Amino acid sequence: MSTAARQQPVSGAPPRSERSGLGNSLRLVTIGGIDVAVHVSWLVIFGLVTWSLATGYFPQIVPESTATQDWILGGIAALLLFASVLLHELAHSFVAKARGLDVRSITLFIFGGVSNLAGEAKKPGVEFQIAIVGPLTSFVIAAVAFAIAVASEGAPMIGAVATYVAVINGLLGVFNLVPGFPLDGGRVLRSIVWSATGNLRRATELAAGSGQVVAWLMMLWGFWRVLNGDVLAGIWIAAIGWFLQNAAQTSLQQTVLETHLRRLRVADVIRPDSTAASPSTTVAEVIEQFVLPGARRAVPVVDGGRPVGIVTLSDLRDVPLEARESTPVSQIMAGPDALVTVTPVTPLRTAVEALAEGEFDQLPVVDEGRLVGLVTRGDVMRLLQIREALDLDGRDR
Ligand SMILES: [Zn+2]
């Protein structure tokens, strides 16, 4: 059940996937420049699928097989399911690449795959193509498997595996076409509304709203099946619904964030503060004179008016008490090489990307070589919340 939920664009840094909730994954191979990884949860699914096929499906469909054969067939079928989901995701990724988007990795996890695209399609037509090719791929695999199943009359084991692959890919294709964002069908719906209205945000709200309706229906259906004694299938369906509901909500929040960020620059959120230490200031002095009075979490270090580094609360904390009087900040600061600065006219989105990429809490703002203030993660979030509360970036613009 692949959902192709794209990760939020935060440019650069490959380790980002580890930070975005998709940690605990094992890298398998690189295909066409795309890293393919499996989330550890997939190993559990692999075991469950193999088990349910070996004890349920194969004994029923191929009664003449031995238990060992059933387990081998179960394992093969589970691997083919894995390959099917991978092909579905690769199709998304290759079309995205062909349309100029950067694709870094595919992670196969508990409910399917996630293609880690850097950024979203800039045009509705491109989004449509990237989304639709996944289900189409699943349908093509289903058709090929079905043909094999029909042709394998004298080989019931091959026939049983091929039938399973055909059915599961048919289901994958259909499920992904359900018009709820961030499923492929939701992306198709979004691209159509986006193309018709020219308004990405409204299109996302609509598609995510329908995604949430689908998600709640799935959860209800799952509970209904549990109540009717079909516990495993019920929990399974409800879990997918719950996952979808989260994904729809997150996608919507990300789009809302993007809408706001697109209109702002660093100057809109700058904390005008040119207080700075000099490289020879000691750690004790920085704490006494700069950190405590303004409750600052970071202090820029300036040499002759020029920013040369930044020292943060955690840098200061790491210096043992007895050494604080004698250690100059130049020894512990993130120096010029590691110093990332922005200017007042830098788009806020670029600043947010830099904050996320470096896992910084703040960046010094420099204007014509001179330190003019800081932009902090907390200030950015507060500003965005206020703008959203006041509806300043209105839905219809
Ligand atoms: Zn897909």
Coordinates of C-alpha atoms and ligand atoms in Angstrom, one line a residue:
M1 CA 0.0 0.0 0.0
S2 CA 2.3 2.6 -1.3
T3 CA 1.5 6.2 -0.5
A4 CA 4.4 8.1 -2.0
A5 CA 4.1 10.6 0.8
R6 CA 6.9 13.0 -0.2
Q7 CA 9.2 14.3 2.4
Q8 CA 9.3 18.0 2.9
P9 CA 11.9 19.8 0.9
V10 CA 14.8 20.9 3.1
S11 CA 17.5 20.8 0.4
G12 CA 20.9 19.2 0.6
A13 CA 22.0 16.9 3.5
P14 CA 21.4 13.2 2.8
P15 CA 21.1 12.4 6.6
R16 CA 17.8 14.3 6.5
S17 CA 15.9 11.1 6.0
E18 CA 17.2 9.9 9.3
R19 CA 15.8 13.1 10.9
S20 CA 12.4 13.0 9.3
G21 CA 10.9 10.0 11.1
L22 CA 12.2 7.5 8.7
G23 CA 15.2 6.5 10.8
N24 CA 15.8 2.8 11.5
S25 CA 16.1 1.9 7.9
L26 CA 18.6 -0.3 6.2
R27 CA 20.0 0.7 2.9
L28 CA 19.8 -2.1 0.4
V29 CA 20.9 -0.9 -3.1
T30 CA 21.2 2.2 -5.3
I31 CA 19.2 2.1 -8.4
G32 CA 19.7 4.9 -11.0
G33 CA 21.2 7.1 -8.3
I34 CA 18.3 6.5 -5.9
D35 CA 19.1 4.9 -2.5
V36 CA 16.7 2.1 -1.7
A37 CA 16.2 1.3 1.9
V38 CA 13.8 -0.8 4.0
H39 CA 12.5 0.4 7.3
V40 CA 12.9 -2.2 10.0
S41 CA 9.1 -2.5 10.3
W42 CA 9.2 -4.1 6.8
L43 CA 10.9 -7.1 8.3
V44 CA 7.9 -7.6 10.6
I45 CA 5.5 -7.3 7.6
F46 CA 7.7 -9.7 5.6
G47 CA 7.3 -12.3 8.4
L48 CA 3.6 -11.7 8.7
V49 CA 2.9 -11.9 5.0
T50 CA 5.0 -15.1 4.7
W51 CA 3.3 -16.7 7.7
S52 CA -0.2 -15.9 6.6
L53 CA 0.5 -17.1 3.0
A54 CA 2.2 -20.3 4.2
T55 CA -0.5 -21.2 6.7
G56 CA -3.6 -19.9 4.9
Y57 CA -3.4 -19.2 1.2
F58 CA -1.0 -21.8 -0.2
P59 CA -2.4 -24.9 1.7
Q60 CA -5.8 -23.9 0.4
I61 CA -4.9 -23.1 -3.3
V62 CA -2.2 -25.9 -3.7
P63 CA -3.5 -28.7 -1.4
E64 CA -0.9 -31.2 -2.7
S65 CA 2.1 -29.1 -1.5
T66 CA 4.0 -29.9 1.7
A67 CA 4.3 -27.5 4.6
T68 CA 7.9 -26.8 3.7
Q69 CA 6.9 -25.9 0.1
D70 CA 4.1 -23.7 1.5
W71 CA 6.7 -21.7 3.5
I72 CA 9.1 -21.4 0.6
L73 CA 6.2 -20.2 -1.6
G74 CA 5.1 -17.8 1.1
G75 CA 8.6 -16.3 1.2
I76 CA 8.8 -16.0 -2.6
A77 CA 5.4 -14.3 -2.7
A78 CA 6.3 -11.9 0.1
L79 CA 9.6 -11.0 -1.8
L80 CA 7.5 -10.4 -5.0
L81 CA 5.2 -8.2 -3.0
F82 CA 8.2 -6.3 -1.9
A83 CA 9.5 -6.0 -5.5
S84 CA 6.0 -4.8 -6.6
V85 CA 6.0 -2.0 -4.1
L86 CA 9.5 -1.1 -5.0
L87 CA 8.7 -1.0 -8.8
H88 CA 5.7 1.2 -8.0
E89 CA 7.9 3.6 -6.1
L90 CA 10.6 3.5 -8.7
A91 CA 8.1 4.5 -11.3
H92 CA 7.2 7.6 -9.3
S93 CA 10.8 8.4 -8.8
F94 CA 11.9 8.0 -12.4
V95 CA 9.1 10.1 -13.8
A96 CA 10.0 12.7 -11.1
K97 CA 13.6 12.7 -12.1
A98 CA 12.7 12.9 -15.8
R99 CA 10.7 16.0 -14.9
G100 CA 13.6 17.7 -13.2
L101 CA 12.9 16.9 -9.6
D102 CA 15.7 15.6 -7.4
V103 CA 15.0 12.1 -6.0
R104 CA 17.3 10.9 -3.3
S105 CA 15.9 7.8 -1.8
I106 CA 13.0 5.3 -1.5
T107 CA 12.2 3.8 1.8
L108 CA 9.9 0.8 2.0
F109 CA 8.2 0.7 5.3
I110 CA 5.3 -0.7 7.1
F111 CA 2.5 0.3 4.8
G112 CA 4.4 0.6 1.5
G113 CA 6.9 3.0 0.2
V114 CA 7.9 6.6 0.5
S115 CA 9.7 8.3 -2.3
N116 CA 11.9 11.0 -0.9
L117 CA 11.6 13.7 -3.4
A118 CA 13.3 17.0 -2.8
G119 CA 10.5 19.5 -3.4
E120 CA 7.1 19.3 -4.9
A121 CA 6.2 19.5 -8.6
K122 CA 6.0 23.1 -9.7
K123 CA 3.2 22.5 -12.2
P124 CA 0.0 20.5 -11.9
G125 CA 0.7 18.5 -15.0
V126 CA 4.0 17.3 -13.6
E127 CA 2.3 16.3 -10.3
F128 CA -0.4 14.4 -12.3
Q129 CA 2.2 12.4 -14.2
I130 CA 4.3 11.6 -11.2
A131 CA 1.2 10.4 -9.2
I132 CA -0.5 8.4 -11.9
V133 CA 2.5 6.4 -13.0
G134 CA 2.6 4.5 -9.7
P135 CA -0.9 2.9 -9.9
L136 CA -0.4 2.3 -13.7
T137 CA 2.8 0.4 -12.9
S138 CA 0.9 -1.8 -10.3
F139 CA -1.8 -2.5 -12.9
V140 CA 0.8 -3.5 -15.5
I141 CA 2.5 -5.9 -13.0
A142 CA -1.0 -7.3 -12.2
A143 CA -1.7 -7.9 -15.9
V144 CA 1.7 -9.6 -16.5
A145 CA 1.2 -11.8 -13.4
F146 CA -2.3 -12.6 -14.4
A147 CA -1.0 -13.7 -17.9
I148 CA 1.6 -15.9 -16.2
A149 CA -1.1 -17.4 -13.9
V150 CA -3.3 -18.2 -17.0
A151 CA -0.3 -19.7 -18.9
S152 CA 0.9 -21.9 -16.0
E153 CA -1.8 -24.5 -16.1
G154 CA 0.5 -27.5 -15.5
A155 CA 2.3 -25.8 -12.6
P156 CA -0.1 -25.0 -9.8
M157 CA 2.6 -23.6 -7.5
I158 CA 3.7 -21.0 -10.1
G159 CA 0.1 -20.3 -10.8
A160 CA -0.7 -19.7 -7.1
V161 CA 2.2 -17.3 -6.7
A162 CA 1.3 -15.5 -9.9
T163 CA -2.3 -15.2 -8.9
Y164 CA -1.3 -13.7 -5.6
V165 CA 1.0 -11.2 -7.3
A166 CA -1.8 -10.3 -9.7
V167 CA -4.4 -9.7 -7.0
I168 CA -2.1 -7.8 -4.6
N169 CA -0.9 -5.5 -7.4
G170 CA -4.5 -4.9 -8.5
L171 CA -5.4 -4.0 -4.9
L172 CA -2.3 -1.8 -4.7
G173 CA -3.3 0.1 -7.8
V174 CA -6.9 0.5 -6.8
F175 CA -6.1 1.5 -3.2
N176 CA -3.6 4.1 -4.3
L177 CA -6.1 5.6 -6.7
V178 CA -8.5 6.4 -3.8
P179 CA -8.8 10.2 -4.1
G180 CA -7.4 11.1 -0.7
F181 CA -4.2 13.0 -0.3
P182 CA -1.4 11.9 0.1
L183 CA -2.4 8.8 -1.7
D184 CA -1.6 8.9 -5.4
G185 CA -5.3 9.3 -6.2
G186 CA -5.3 12.3 -3.8
R187 CA -2.4 13.8 -5.7
V188 CA -4.2 13.3 -9.0
L189 CA -7.2 15.0 -7.5
R190 CA -5.0 17.8 -6.2
S191 CA -3.3 18.3 -9.5
I192 CA -6.7 18.6 -11.3
V193 CA -8.1 21.1 -8.8
W194 CA -4.8 23.0 -8.8
S195 CA -4.9 23.2 -12.6
A196 CA -8.5 24.3 -12.6
T197 CA -8.2 27.0 -9.8
G198 CA -4.5 27.9 -10.0
N199 CA -4.5 27.7 -6.2
L200 CA -2.2 25.0 -4.8
R201 CA -3.2 25.6 -1.2
R202 CA -7.0 25.3 -1.8
A203 CA -6.3 22.2 -3.9
T204 CA -4.3 20.7 -1.1
E205 CA -7.0 21.5 1.5
L206 CA -9.6 19.8 -0.7
A207 CA -7.5 16.7 -1.4
A208 CA -6.3 16.4 2.2
G209 CA -9.9 16.8 3.4
S210 CA -11.0 14.0 1.2
G211 CA -8.0 12.0 2.4
Q212 CA -9.2 12.5 6.0
V213 CA -12.7 11.3 5.1
V214 CA -11.2 8.2 3.5
A215 CA -9.0 7.6 6.5
W216 CA -11.9 7.9 9.0
L217 CA -14.0 5.5 6.9
M218 CA -11.2 3.0 6.9
M219 CA -10.8 3.3 10.7
L220 CA -14.6 2.7 11.1
W221 CA -14.6 -0.2 8.7
G222 CA -11.6 -1.7 10.6
F223 CA -13.4 -1.4 14.0
W224 CA -16.5 -2.9 12.4
R225 CA -14.6 -5.9 11.2
V226 CA -12.9 -6.3 14.7
L227 CA -16.4 -6.2 16.3
N228 CA -17.5 -8.9 13.8
G229 CA -14.6 -11.2 14.9
D230 CA -12.2 -10.5 12.0
V231 CA -9.6 -9.1 14.4
L232 CA -6.4 -9.2 12.4
A233 CA -7.8 -7.8 9.2
G234 CA -9.8 -5.2 11.2
I235 CA -6.7 -3.9 13.1
W236 CA -4.8 -3.9 9.8
I237 CA -7.4 -1.7 8.0
A238 CA -7.8 0.6 11.0
A239 CA -4.1 1.0 11.3
I240 CA -3.8 2.0 7.6
G241 CA -6.7 4.5 8.2
W242 CA -4.9 6.0 11.2
F243 CA -1.7 6.3 9.2
L244 CA -3.5 7.9 6.3
Q245 CA -5.2 10.4 8.6
N246 CA -1.8 11.4 10.0
A247 CA -0.3 11.7 6.6
A248 CA -3.2 13.9 5.3
Q249 CA -2.9 16.2 8.3
T250 CA 0.9 16.5 8.0
S251 CA 0.8 17.2 4.3
L252 CA -1.7 19.9 4.8
Q253 CA 0.3 21.6 7.6
Q254 CA 3.4 21.5 5.3
T255 CA 1.5 23.1 2.5
V256 CA 0.2 25.8 4.8
L257 CA 3.7 26.4 6.1
E258 CA 5.0 26.7 2.5
T259 CA 2.2 29.2 1.6
H260 CA 3.4 31.5 4.4
L261 CA 7.1 31.0 3.9
R262 CA 6.8 31.9 0.2
R263 CA 5.8 35.5 1.1
L264 CA 8.4 36.2 3.8
R265 CA 12.0 37.3 4.1
V266 CA 14.4 37.1 7.0
A267 CA 13.8 40.8 7.6
D268 CA 10.2 39.9 8.6
V269 CA 11.3 37.9 11.5
I270 CA 14.7 39.3 12.4
R271 CA 15.5 39.8 16.1
P272 CA 17.4 43.0 15.9
D273 CA 20.3 42.4 18.2
S274 CA 23.9 43.2 17.4
T275 CA 25.2 42.2 20.8
A276 CA 28.2 40.0 20.2
A277 CA 31.2 38.7 22.1
S278 CA 34.8 39.0 20.8
P279 CA 36.9 36.0 20.3
S280 CA 38.9 36.6 23.4
T281 CA 35.9 36.9 25.7
T282 CA 36.0 34.1 28.3
V283 CA 33.2 31.6 28.6
A284 CA 32.4 33.0 32.1
E285 CA 32.1 36.5 30.7
V286 CA 29.9 35.4 27.9
I287 CA 27.5 33.7 30.3
E288 CA 27.5 36.8 32.7
Q289 CA 27.4 39.6 30.2
F290 CA 25.5 38.1 27.2
V291 CA 23.6 34.9 28.0
L292 CA 22.0 35.7 31.3
P293 CA 20.9 39.3 30.9
G294 CA 19.0 38.7 27.6
A295 CA 18.2 35.0 28.3
R296 CA 20.0 34.3 25.0
R297 CA 20.5 30.8 23.7
A298 CA 23.3 31.8 21.3
V299 CA 25.8 34.6 21.1
P300 CA 27.5 35.6 17.9
V301 CA 31.2 36.3 18.0
V302 CA 32.5 39.3 16.1
D303 CA 36.0 40.3 15.3
G304 CA 36.4 44.0 14.2
G305 CA 32.7 44.2 13.3
R306 CA 32.9 41.0 11.2
P307 CA 31.0 37.9 12.4
V308 CA 33.5 35.1 12.9
G309 CA 31.5 32.5 14.8
I310 CA 28.6 31.7 17.1
V311 CA 28.6 30.2 20.5
T312 CA 25.5 28.3 21.8
L313 CA 24.2 27.3 25.2
S314 CA 25.3 23.7 24.6
D315 CA 28.8 24.8 23.6
L316 CA 29.0 26.8 26.9
R317 CA 27.6 24.0 29.0
D318 CA 30.2 21.6 27.7
V319 CA 33.0 23.7 29.3
P320 CA 33.6 22.4 32.9
L321 CA 32.9 25.0 35.6
E322 CA 36.5 25.3 36.7
A323 CA 37.7 26.1 33.1
R324 CA 35.1 28.8 32.3
E325 CA 37.2 31.7 33.7
S326 CA 40.1 30.8 31.5
T327 CA 38.6 29.5 28.2
P328 CA 38.1 32.1 25.5
V329 CA 35.0 31.6 23.3
S330 CA 37.2 31.3 20.2
Q331 CA 38.2 27.9 21.4
I332 CA 34.6 26.5 21.6
M333 CA 32.6 28.5 19.1
A334 CA 31.5 27.2 15.7
G335 CA 34.1 29.0 13.7
P336 CA 34.0 30.8 10.4
D337 CA 34.0 27.6 8.4
A338 CA 30.9 26.3 10.2
L339 CA 29.2 29.6 10.4
V340 CA 26.0 29.8 8.3
T341 CA 24.7 33.4 7.9
V342 CA 21.8 34.9 6.1
T343 CA 21.0 38.5 5.1
P344 CA 17.8 40.5 5.7
V345 CA 16.7 39.9 2.1
T346 CA 17.2 36.1 2.2
P347 CA 13.8 34.4 1.5
L348 CA 12.6 33.0 4.8
R349 CA 12.2 29.6 3.3
T350 CA 15.9 29.5 2.5
A351 CA 16.7 30.4 6.1
V352 CA 14.3 27.7 7.4
E353 CA 16.0 25.2 5.1
A354 CA 19.4 26.2 6.5
L355 CA 18.1 25.9 10.1
A356 CA 16.8 22.4 9.4
E357 CA 19.8 21.2 7.5
G358 CA 22.3 22.3 10.1
E359 CA 19.9 21.5 13.0
F360 CA 20.6 25.0 14.2
D361 CA 18.3 26.9 16.5
Q362 CA 19.3 30.3 15.2
L363 CA 21.4 31.9 12.4
P364 CA 23.2 35.3 12.5
V365 CA 21.8 37.9 10.1
V366 CA 24.5 39.8 8.4
D367 CA 24.0 43.0 6.3
E368 CA 27.0 44.3 4.3
G369 CA 29.4 42.3 6.4
R370 CA 28.0 43.6 9.7
L371 CA 26.0 41.6 12.2
V372 CA 22.5 43.0 12.5
G373 CA 20.6 40.3 14.4
L374 CA 19.5 36.7 14.7
V375 CA 16.8 34.7 13.1
T376 CA 15.6 31.9 15.4
R377 CA 13.6 28.8 14.9
G378 CA 11.2 29.8 17.7
D379 CA 10.6 33.3 16.3
V380 CA 9.9 31.8 12.8
M381 CA 7.3 29.3 14.3
R382 CA 5.6 32.0 16.4
L383 CA 5.4 34.4 13.4
L384 CA 3.9 31.7 11.2
Q385 CA 1.3 30.7 13.9
I386 CA 0.3 34.4 14.2
R387 CA 0.0 34.9 10.5
E388 CA -2.1 31.7 10.2
A389 CA -4.3 32.8 13.2
L390 CA -4.9 36.2 11.5
D391 CA -5.4 34.6 8.1
L392 CA -2.8 37.0 6.7
D393 CA -1.9 34.7 3.8
G394 CA -5.6 34.1 2.9
R395 CA -6.7 31.0 1.3
D396 CA -7.9 32.6 -1.8
R397 CA -4.8 34.4 -2.8
Ligands
ZN1 ZN 2.2 5.5 -5.4

